[in-house]
Coordinates of C-alpha atoms and ligand atoms in Angstrom, one line a residue:
M11 CA 0.0 0.0 0.0
K12 CA 1.4 3.4 -1.0
N13 CA 1.7 6.1 1.7
S14 CA 1.9 9.8 1.0
R15 CA 4.5 10.4 3.6
P16 CA 7.5 8.6 4.9
K17 CA 6.8 5.9 7.6
G18 CA 7.0 7.3 11.1
S19 CA 7.0 10.9 10.1
V20 CA 4.6 13.2 11.9
A21 CA 1.7 14.9 10.2
Y22 CA 0.4 17.1 13.1
N23 CA 1.3 20.6 14.2
N24 CA 1.3 20.6 18.0
A25 CA 3.2 23.9 18.4
G26 CA 2.0 25.6 21.5
R27 CA 0.5 22.5 23.1
V28 CA 1.9 21.1 26.4
V29 CA 2.0 17.3 26.7
L30 CA 3.0 15.1 29.6
V31 CA 3.8 11.5 29.0
S32 CA 4.3 9.0 31.9
G33 CA 6.9 6.3 31.4
G34 CA 8.2 8.5 28.6
A35 CA 11.9 7.5 29.0
G36 CA 11.6 4.2 27.2
G37 CA 9.6 2.0 24.8
I38 CA 6.3 3.3 23.6
G39 CA 6.4 6.3 25.9
R40 CA 9.6 7.5 24.4
A41 CA 8.2 7.2 20.9
I42 CA 5.2 9.3 22.0
C43 CA 7.5 11.9 23.5
D44 CA 9.5 12.1 20.3
A45 CA 6.5 12.3 18.1
F46 CA 4.9 15.1 20.1
A47 CA 8.2 17.0 20.3
T48 CA 8.9 16.6 16.5
S49 CA 5.4 18.0 15.9
G50 CA 6.2 21.1 17.9
A51 CA 4.7 20.4 21.4
D52 CA 6.4 21.2 24.7
V53 CA 6.8 17.8 26.2
V54 CA 7.3 16.7 29.8
C55 CA 8.5 13.1 30.3
L56 CA 7.7 11.7 33.8
D57 CA 9.6 8.5 34.5
I58 CA 10.8 6.5 37.5
N59 CA 14.1 5.9 35.7
A60 CA 16.1 9.1 36.2
D61 CA 19.2 7.6 34.5
A62 CA 17.3 7.6 31.2
A63 CA 16.9 11.4 31.3
V64 CA 20.4 11.8 29.8
D65 CA 19.3 10.1 26.6
L66 CA 16.4 12.5 26.0
P67 CA 16.8 15.0 23.2
E68 CA 16.8 18.7 24.0
G69 CA 13.3 20.0 24.0
I70 CA 11.9 17.1 26.1
A71 CA 11.8 18.1 29.8
F72 CA 12.3 15.4 32.4
V73 CA 10.7 14.9 35.8
A74 CA 11.7 11.9 37.9
G75 CA 8.8 10.3 39.7
D76 CA 6.8 7.2 40.5
T77 CA 3.2 7.4 39.2
S78 CA 1.9 5.2 42.0
Q79 CA 2.8 8.1 44.4
E80 CA 0.3 11.0 44.4
D81 CA 3.0 13.6 45.4
D82 CA 5.1 12.6 42.4
C83 CA 2.0 12.9 40.1
R84 CA 1.1 16.3 41.5
N85 CA 4.6 17.5 41.2
A86 CA 4.9 16.5 37.6
I87 CA 1.7 18.3 36.6
E88 CA 2.7 21.4 38.6
F89 CA 6.1 21.3 36.8
A90 CA 4.4 21.2 33.4
V91 CA 2.1 24.1 34.2
Q92 CA 4.7 26.2 35.8
T93 CA 7.2 25.6 33.1
F94 CA 5.0 25.8 30.0
G95 CA 1.8 27.5 31.3
A96 CA -0.8 24.8 30.6
L97 CA -1.4 21.1 30.2
D98 CA -3.2 20.2 27.0
V99 CA -2.5 16.4 26.7
L100 CA -1.8 13.7 29.3
V101 CA -0.6 10.3 28.1
N102 CA -0.9 7.7 30.9
N103 CA 1.6 5.2 29.6
A104 CA 3.8 4.0 32.5
A105 CA 3.0 0.4 33.4
I106 CA 4.9 -2.7 34.4
Q107 CA 4.7 -6.4 33.4
P108 CA 7.9 -8.1 34.8
P109 CA 8.7 -11.6 33.7
S110 CA 7.9 -12.8 37.3
S111 CA 4.3 -11.7 36.7
Y112 CA 3.8 -14.6 34.3
A113 CA 2.4 -17.0 36.9
P114 CA -1.0 -18.5 37.6
L115 CA -3.1 -16.7 40.3
H116 CA -2.6 -19.3 43.0
E117 CA 1.2 -18.7 42.9
F118 CA 1.1 -15.0 42.2
P119 CA 3.2 -12.9 44.7
T120 CA 0.9 -10.5 46.5
E121 CA 3.5 -7.8 46.7
L122 CA 3.8 -7.9 42.9
W123 CA 0.0 -7.7 42.6
D124 CA -0.1 -4.6 44.8
R125 CA 2.7 -3.0 42.8
M126 CA 1.0 -3.7 39.5
V127 CA -2.3 -2.3 40.7
G128 CA -0.4 0.7 42.1
V129 CA 1.4 1.6 38.9
N130 CA -0.9 0.2 36.1
F131 CA -4.2 1.3 37.6
T132 CA -4.0 3.7 40.6
G133 CA -1.1 5.5 38.9
Y134 CA -3.3 6.3 35.9
S135 CA -6.0 7.7 38.2
L136 CA -3.6 9.8 40.3
L137 CA -1.9 11.4 37.3
A138 CA -5.3 12.1 35.7
K139 CA -6.7 13.5 38.9
H140 CA -4.1 16.2 39.0
A141 CA -4.1 16.8 35.2
L142 CA -7.9 17.2 35.3
R143 CA -7.7 19.9 37.9
Q144 CA -5.6 21.9 35.4
M145 CA -7.7 20.9 32.4
L146 CA -10.9 22.0 34.1
K147 CA -9.4 25.5 34.6
Q148 CA -8.6 25.6 30.9
D149 CA -11.9 24.1 29.7
N150 CA -10.0 21.8 27.4
G151 CA -7.7 18.8 27.4
V152 CA -7.1 15.3 26.2
I153 CA -6.2 12.3 28.2
V154 CA -4.9 9.2 26.4
N155 CA -4.6 6.0 28.4
I156 CA -2.3 3.3 27.0
A157 CA -4.2 0.0 27.7
S158 CA -3.4 -3.3 25.9
G159 CA -4.9 -6.0 23.7
Q160 CA -4.8 -8.0 27.0
A161 CA -7.5 -5.6 28.3
H162 CA -9.9 -7.1 25.7
R163 CA -9.1 -10.8 25.7
T164 CA -6.8 -13.0 27.7
T165 CA -4.5 -16.0 27.8
R166 CA -2.8 -18.3 30.4
G167 CA -0.4 -16.9 33.0
V168 CA -1.4 -13.2 33.1
P169 CA -3.8 -13.0 36.1
A170 CA -2.8 -9.5 37.1
Y171 CA -1.7 -7.7 33.9
G172 CA -4.8 -8.4 31.8
P173 CA -7.5 -7.7 34.4
I174 CA -5.7 -4.5 35.5
K175 CA -5.3 -3.4 31.9
A176 CA -9.0 -4.0 31.4
A177 CA -9.6 -1.5 34.2
N178 CA -7.8 1.1 32.0
L179 CA -10.7 0.8 29.5
L180 CA -13.3 1.6 32.2
Q181 CA -11.2 4.4 33.5
T182 CA -11.3 5.8 29.9
R183 CA -15.0 5.5 29.6
Q184 CA -15.9 6.7 33.0
W185 CA -13.6 9.8 32.9
G186 CA -14.7 10.4 29.3
V187 CA -18.4 10.5 30.3
E188 CA -17.7 12.5 33.4
Y189 CA -15.8 15.3 31.7
A190 CA -17.2 15.4 28.2
R191 CA -19.2 18.6 28.9
E192 CA -16.1 20.3 30.2
G193 CA -14.3 20.1 26.9
I194 CA -12.1 17.2 28.0
R195 CA -11.8 14.1 25.9
V196 CA -10.5 10.8 27.3
V197 CA -9.5 7.9 25.0
S198 CA -7.4 4.8 25.2
V199 CA -5.1 2.9 22.8
S200 CA -4.7 -0.9 23.1
P201 CA -1.5 -2.0 21.4
G202 CA -0.7 -5.5 20.2
A203 CA 2.8 -6.7 20.8
I204 CA 5.2 -3.8 20.2
R205 CA 9.0 -4.1 20.2
T206 CA 10.0 -2.4 23.5
P207 CA 12.1 -3.4 26.5
L208 CA 8.9 -4.7 28.2
V209 CA 8.3 -7.1 25.4
E210 CA 11.9 -8.1 24.8
A211 CA 12.1 -9.1 28.5
T212 CA 9.1 -11.4 28.2
L213 CA 9.6 -12.9 24.7
H214 CA 10.3 -16.3 26.2
E215 CA 7.1 -16.2 28.3
Q216 CA 5.2 -15.3 25.1
G217 CA 6.5 -18.2 23.1
G218 CA 9.3 -16.5 21.3
E219 CA 9.4 -13.8 18.7
A220 CA 8.3 -15.9 15.7
Q221 CA 5.3 -17.2 17.4
L222 CA 4.4 -13.8 18.8
A223 CA 4.7 -12.2 15.3
N224 CA 2.7 -14.9 13.8
R225 CA -0.3 -14.2 16.1
H226 CA -0.6 -10.9 14.4
P227 CA -2.4 -11.1 11.0
L228 CA 0.1 -8.5 9.7
G229 CA 2.8 -11.2 10.5
R230 CA 5.0 -9.0 12.6
I231 CA 5.1 -7.2 15.9
G232 CA 4.6 -3.5 15.9
R233 CA 6.9 -0.5 16.4
P234 CA 6.6 2.1 19.1
D235 CA 6.2 4.9 16.5
E236 CA 3.1 3.1 15.2
V237 CA 1.4 3.5 18.6
A238 CA 2.6 7.1 18.8
A239 CA 1.0 7.9 15.5
A240 CA -2.4 6.7 16.8
V241 CA -1.9 8.7 20.0
L242 CA -1.1 11.9 18.0
W243 CA -4.3 11.4 15.9
L244 CA -6.4 10.8 19.0
A245 CA -5.0 13.9 20.7
S246 CA -5.6 16.1 17.6
E247 CA -8.6 18.1 16.5
D248 CA -9.1 15.5 13.8
A249 CA -10.4 13.3 16.6
S250 CA -12.7 16.0 18.1
F251 CA -15.8 13.7 18.2
V252 CA -13.9 10.7 19.7
T253 CA -14.1 10.3 23.4
A254 CA -14.7 7.6 26.1
T255 CA -13.6 4.8 23.7
D256 CA -10.6 2.7 22.8
L257 CA -8.6 2.1 19.6
E258 CA -6.8 -1.2 19.1
V259 CA -3.4 -0.7 17.3
D260 CA -2.5 -4.3 17.0
G261 CA -1.8 -5.5 13.5
G262 CA -5.2 -7.3 13.5
L263 CA -4.3 -9.5 16.6
G264 CA -7.7 -8.9 18.2
A265 CA -9.6 -10.2 15.2
F266 CA -7.8 -13.6 15.5
G267 CA -9.2 -14.1 19.0
A268 CA -9.2 -17.7 20.1
F269 CA -8.1 -18.9 16.7
A270 CA -4.6 -17.4 16.9
D271 CA -2.9 -20.5 18.3
P272 CA -4.5 -23.4 16.5
Y273 CA -4.6 -21.7 13.1
P274 CA -1.2 -20.0 12.5
M275 CA -0.6 -18.0 9.3
P276 CA 0.2 -20.2 6.3
D277 CA 3.8 -19.0 5.9
S278 CA 4.7 -19.9 9.5
Ligands
NAD9 N1 5.2 -3.3 24.4 C1 4.0 -3.9 24.2 O1 3.9 -4.9 23.4 C2 2.8 -3.4 24.8 C3 1.6 -4.0 24.4 C4 0.4 -3.6 25.0 C5 0.4 -2.6 25.9 N2 1.6 -2.0 26.3 C6 1.5 -0.9 27.2 O2 2.2 0.2 26.7 C7 2.8 1.0 27.8 C8 4.3 1.1 27.6 O3 4.8 -0.2 27.5 P1 6.3 -0.4 27.0 O4 6.4 -1.7 26.4 O5 6.8 0.8 26.3 O6 7.1 -0.5 28.5 P2 8.6 -0.4 28.8 O7 8.8 -1.2 30.1 O8 9.5 -0.6 27.7 O9 8.7 1.2 29.3 C9 7.9 1.6 30.4 C10 8.5 2.9 30.9 O10 7.7 3.3 32.1 C11 8.7 3.6 33.1 N3 8.0 3.3 34.4 C12 7.8 2.1 34.9 N4 7.2 2.2 36.1 C13 7.0 3.5 36.3 C14 6.5 4.2 37.4 N5 5.9 3.7 38.5 N6 6.5 5.6 37.3 C15 7.0 6.2 36.2 N7 7.5 5.6 35.2 C16 7.5 4.2 35.3 C17 9.9 2.8 32.8 O11 11.0 3.3 33.5 C18 10.0 2.9 31.3 O12 10.7 4.0 30.9 C19 2.4 0.3 29.0 O13 1.2 0.8 29.5 C20 2.1 -1.2 28.6 O14 1.3 -1.9 29.4 C21 2.7 -2.4 25.8

């Protein structure tokens, strides 16, 4: 299929908009930071990994913090507003899925459960809570929650990640409904497998790269910039009638459903 612009290039003008991305130092979050910065936005990257800040290009501001901690969330939002004067877009992206989380529920470590709820669910709400206070003053804003294909359907060995990601979908709908009349849109993106440190670390648990790629009708796993492109569209005026809903960016993975494993693609 021919494309009118080079792959990965950014078609939006976000000059003058202020964007905060959690977990923006690596993986999908980094691609989202880069895409917004390339399109002219003032970008704040909030990440627990302060070491990664040195790799960020000039033009992306860094705030160290843990999204499961309300003070850190409040601090990051205040930094964005004090530094750039507003907050137009929040991308709730920081989440964890360590290899040790691939375990059946009866063996699942409760401390890890609490941590995953704290980051992957509560963290999204805490950051949104403080972002919304600013967006309500402005009468506008967009919140994009990064959910997952695992929010929609499930498999063995993911008793925490999937159910908690499913909660991201209801956070999106509930906040979207609550704040629609205040000029604030809330949407989510559910990626399929995307090549990031999170996925690289769990390739073994997911059956290896070839099998993972094969589960996607497009025959490959995705790139972080392909998720970023969807986020930029959803955050743009082109998506002005889109709220309280989710977009799967998954190479068709979701359409395979239960048939993914027994019926691999013919060229596998
Ligand atoms: N990679 C995939 O295939 C995939 C698929 C579906 C959904 N997702 C979702 O996409 C998002 C990004 O995933 P990724 O693959 O880029 O992950 P990643 O592990 O590669 O990067 C996550 C980033 O978040 C940061 N982070 C982790 N915990 C944090 C915390 N408590 N506070 C602040 N920052 C924190 C990390 O330091 C890192 O920079 C997540 O919400 C994930 O669930 C990823």
